[in-house]
Amino acid sequence: LATDLAARGLDIKGVETVINYEAPQSHEIYLHRVGRTARAGRSGRACTIAAEPDRKVVKAAVKASKAQGAKVASRVVDPAVADGWAKKAKDLEEEIDAVLEEEKIEKQLAQAEMQVTKSENMIKHEAEIMSRPKRTWFASEREKILSKKAGAAELNGLDSVKSKKDKQKLSNKDKKRLDDARQRNEGNIGWKKGKVDRESQKQGKIQKGKKDNKKKGKK
């Protein structure tokens, strides 16, 4: 039986027949479903149970199959026969539900028995279990970060490992200031007056001008 869940990616050997209990929504999905059989040059058969609303998909499938030289056969089920089988399935509903409930109980009993056995073993071998080292399955976030930094340092050197703060971009003003300082250290250019120096020089000129004016007034 093929469903959309098992329609792709499966390559199961020996699949001779694919049965679509319900017709797929499109011809593309139909191709993926029936493609589970007749693989690698082998032969296979696909059977699709379709109703009147599925006519469009069935028509496309028949057309594509005949174009590839495949044998296509159509069978019409008498409504009375279909109703008879539906009644038989309905009559088996209570019996099927009883079997499913029994299987559910058996599964629960098996799980309970497994838990009891596990508890007995823990009590019986308590000393041995407690003496074992504690298992560490997952690394903490801090350990992950440290491991990542250590790997980067080993691969690229310590200089390549920088914090986010170190990676922040400098402003144009800061870049210019660093360039000027580097050029001064190299002796390429003279000292360039900063804002404070310019303000001091300006104040000195103003004071000198005032003194000259006072001298002129006295004369």
Coordinates of C-alpha atoms in Angstrom, one line a residue:
L1 CA 0.0 0.0 0.0
A2 CA 1.4 3.4 -1.0
T3 CA 0.8 6.7 0.7
D4 CA 2.4 10.1 0.2
L5 CA 4.6 9.4 3.2
A6 CA 6.4 6.5 1.4
A7 CA 6.1 8.0 -2.1
R8 CA 9.7 9.3 -2.4
G9 CA 13.2 8.2 -1.6
L10 CA 12.5 4.6 -1.0
D11 CA 14.3 1.9 -3.0
I12 CA 12.9 -1.4 -1.6
K13 CA 14.0 -4.5 -3.6
G14 CA 11.4 -7.0 -4.7
V15 CA 8.4 -4.7 -4.8
E16 CA 6.2 -6.2 -7.5
T17 CA 2.9 -4.4 -6.8
V18 CA 1.8 -1.0 -5.6
I19 CA -1.8 -0.5 -4.5
N20 CA -3.2 3.0 -4.2
Y21 CA -6.1 2.6 -1.8
E22 CA -7.1 6.2 -2.7
A23 CA -6.2 8.1 -5.9
P24 CA -3.5 10.8 -5.3
Q25 CA -4.3 14.5 -5.8
S26 CA -2.1 14.9 -8.9
H27 CA -0.4 12.9 -11.6
E28 CA 3.0 13.9 -10.3
I29 CA 2.2 12.3 -6.9
Y30 CA 0.9 9.2 -8.7
L31 CA 4.2 8.8 -10.5
H32 CA 6.2 9.0 -7.3
R33 CA 3.9 6.4 -5.7
V34 CA 3.9 3.8 -8.4
G35 CA 7.7 4.4 -8.9
R36 CA 8.4 2.2 -5.9
T37 CA 8.0 -0.8 -8.2
A38 CA 9.5 -1.7 -11.6
R39 CA 12.8 -0.1 -10.7
A40 CA 16.1 -0.6 -12.5
G41 CA 14.6 -2.2 -15.5
R42 CA 12.5 -4.7 -13.6
S43 CA 8.7 -5.2 -14.2
G44 CA 5.9 -4.2 -11.8
R45 CA 2.3 -3.6 -11.5
A46 CA 0.3 -0.6 -10.0
C47 CA -3.4 -0.8 -9.0
T48 CA -5.3 2.3 -8.2
I49 CA -8.8 2.3 -6.6
A50 CA -10.5 5.4 -8.0
A51 CA -13.9 7.0 -7.9
E52 CA -15.7 9.5 -10.2
P53 CA -14.0 12.6 -8.6
D54 CA -10.6 11.1 -9.5
R55 CA -11.3 10.9 -13.2
K56 CA -8.8 13.7 -14.1
V57 CA -5.9 12.0 -12.4
V58 CA -6.8 8.6 -13.8
K59 CA -7.0 10.0 -17.3
A60 CA -3.6 11.6 -17.1
A61 CA -2.1 8.4 -15.7
V62 CA -3.6 6.2 -18.4
K63 CA -2.4 8.6 -21.1
A64 CA 1.2 8.7 -19.8
S65 CA 1.3 4.9 -19.4
K66 CA 0.1 4.2 -22.9
A67 CA 2.7 6.8 -24.3
Q68 CA 5.4 4.6 -22.6
G69 CA 4.0 1.4 -24.0
A70 CA 2.7 0.1 -20.7
K71 CA -0.3 -2.2 -20.6
V72 CA -3.3 -0.5 -19.0
A73 CA -6.4 -2.3 -17.9
S74 CA -9.6 -0.9 -16.4
R75 CA -12.0 -2.7 -14.1
V76 CA -15.4 -1.4 -13.0
V77 CA -16.7 -2.6 -9.7
D78 CA -20.4 -3.1 -9.4
P79 CA -21.8 -0.7 -6.7
A80 CA -23.7 -3.6 -5.2
V81 CA -20.5 -5.6 -4.8
A82 CA -18.7 -2.6 -3.3
D83 CA -21.6 -2.1 -0.8
G84 CA -21.4 -5.7 0.1
W85 CA -17.7 -5.5 1.0
A86 CA -18.3 -2.3 2.8
K87 CA -20.9 -4.1 5.0
K88 CA -18.4 -6.9 5.7
A89 CA -15.8 -4.4 6.8
K90 CA -18.4 -2.7 9.0
D91 CA -19.3 -6.0 10.6
L92 CA -15.7 -6.6 11.5
E93 CA -15.3 -3.2 13.2
E94 CA -16.0 -4.5 16.7
E95 CA -13.7 -7.4 16.3
I96 CA -10.9 -5.2 15.0
D97 CA -11.4 -2.7 17.9
A98 CA -11.1 -5.6 20.3
V99 CA -7.8 -6.8 18.8
L100 CA -6.4 -3.3 18.8
E101 CA -7.3 -2.9 22.5
E102 CA -5.7 -6.2 23.3
E103 CA -2.5 -5.2 21.5
K104 CA -2.5 -1.9 23.4
I105 CA -2.8 -3.7 26.8
E106 CA -0.1 -6.1 25.8
K107 CA 2.2 -3.2 25.0
Q108 CA 1.5 -1.5 28.3
L109 CA 2.2 -4.7 30.2
A110 CA 5.5 -5.2 28.3
Q111 CA 6.5 -1.6 29.2
A112 CA 5.6 -2.1 32.9
E113 CA 7.6 -5.4 33.0
M114 CA 10.6 -3.6 31.5
Q115 CA 10.4 -0.9 34.2
V116 CA 10.2 -3.5 36.9
T117 CA 13.2 -5.4 35.5
K118 CA 15.1 -2.1 35.3
S119 CA 14.3 -1.2 38.9
E120 CA 15.4 -4.7 40.1
N121 CA 18.7 -4.3 38.3
M122 CA 19.3 -0.9 39.8
I123 CA 18.7 -2.2 43.3
K124 CA 20.8 -5.3 42.7
H125 CA 23.7 -3.5 41.2
E126 CA 23.4 -0.2 43.1
A127 CA 27.0 -0.1 44.4
E128 CA 28.4 -0.7 40.9
I129 CA 26.1 1.9 39.3
M130 CA 27.0 4.6 41.9
S131 CA 30.7 4.0 41.5
R132 CA 30.6 4.7 37.8
P133 CA 31.7 8.2 36.6
K134 CA 28.9 10.6 35.7
R135 CA 28.2 10.6 32.0
T136 CA 28.5 13.9 30.2
W137 CA 26.5 13.9 27.0
F138 CA 26.3 17.5 26.1
A139 CA 28.7 20.4 26.4
S140 CA 27.5 23.6 28.1
E141 CA 27.3 26.8 26.2
R142 CA 30.4 28.2 27.9
E143 CA 32.3 25.0 27.0
K144 CA 31.2 25.4 23.4
I145 CA 32.4 29.0 23.1
L146 CA 35.8 28.1 24.7
S147 CA 36.2 25.1 22.4
K148 CA 35.4 27.3 19.4
K149 CA 37.9 29.9 20.4
A150 CA 40.6 27.3 21.1
G151 CA 40.0 25.8 17.6
A152 CA 40.2 29.2 15.9
A153 CA 43.4 30.1 17.8
E154 CA 45.0 26.8 16.9
L155 CA 44.1 27.2 13.2
N156 CA 44.7 30.9 12.6
G157 CA 46.8 32.0 15.6
L158 CA 45.9 34.0 18.7
D159 CA 45.8 37.3 16.9
S160 CA 42.8 36.1 14.9
V161 CA 40.7 35.5 18.0
K162 CA 39.0 38.7 18.8
S163 CA 36.0 39.6 20.9
K164 CA 33.0 41.5 19.4
K165 CA 34.3 44.6 21.1
D166 CA 37.6 44.4 19.2
K167 CA 35.8 43.9 16.0
Q168 CA 33.8 47.1 16.2
K169 CA 34.4 49.5 13.3
L170 CA 36.3 52.8 14.0
S171 CA 34.7 56.1 13.0
N172 CA 36.3 58.2 10.3
K173 CA 37.4 60.7 13.0
D174 CA 39.2 58.0 15.0
K175 CA 40.8 56.5 11.8
K176 CA 42.2 60.0 10.9
R177 CA 43.5 60.5 14.4
L178 CA 45.3 57.2 14.3
D179 CA 46.7 57.9 10.8
D180 CA 48.1 61.3 12.0
A181 CA 49.7 59.7 15.0
R182 CA 51.3 57.0 12.9
Q183 CA 52.6 59.6 10.4
R184 CA 54.0 61.8 13.2
N185 CA 55.8 58.8 14.7
E186 CA 57.3 58.0 11.3
G187 CA 58.4 61.6 10.9
N188 CA 56.5 62.2 7.6
I189 CA 54.6 65.3 8.7
G190 CA 54.9 67.9 11.4
W191 CA 52.7 68.3 14.4
K192 CA 49.2 69.3 13.4
K193 CA 47.4 71.5 15.9
G194 CA 44.4 70.1 17.5
K195 CA 41.3 71.8 18.5
V196 CA 42.6 72.7 22.0
D197 CA 45.8 74.2 20.5
R198 CA 43.9 76.2 18.0
E199 CA 41.6 77.6 20.7
S200 CA 44.6 78.5 22.9
Q201 CA 46.3 80.3 20.0
K202 CA 43.1 82.2 19.2
Q203 CA 42.7 83.3 22.8
G204 CA 46.4 84.5 22.8
K205 CA 45.8 86.6 19.7
I206 CA 42.7 88.2 21.3
Q207 CA 44.6 89.0 24.5
K208 CA 47.5 90.5 22.5
G209 CA 45.1 92.6 20.5
K210 CA 43.5 94.0 23.6
K211 CA 46.9 95.0 25.1
D212 CA 47.9 96.8 21.8
N213 CA 44.7 98.7 21.9
K214 CA 45.3 99.8 25.5
K215 CA 48.8 101.0 24.6
K216 CA 47.4 103.1 21.7
G217 CA 44.8 104.6 24.0
K218 CA 47.4 105.7 26.5
K219 CA 49.5 107.4 23.8

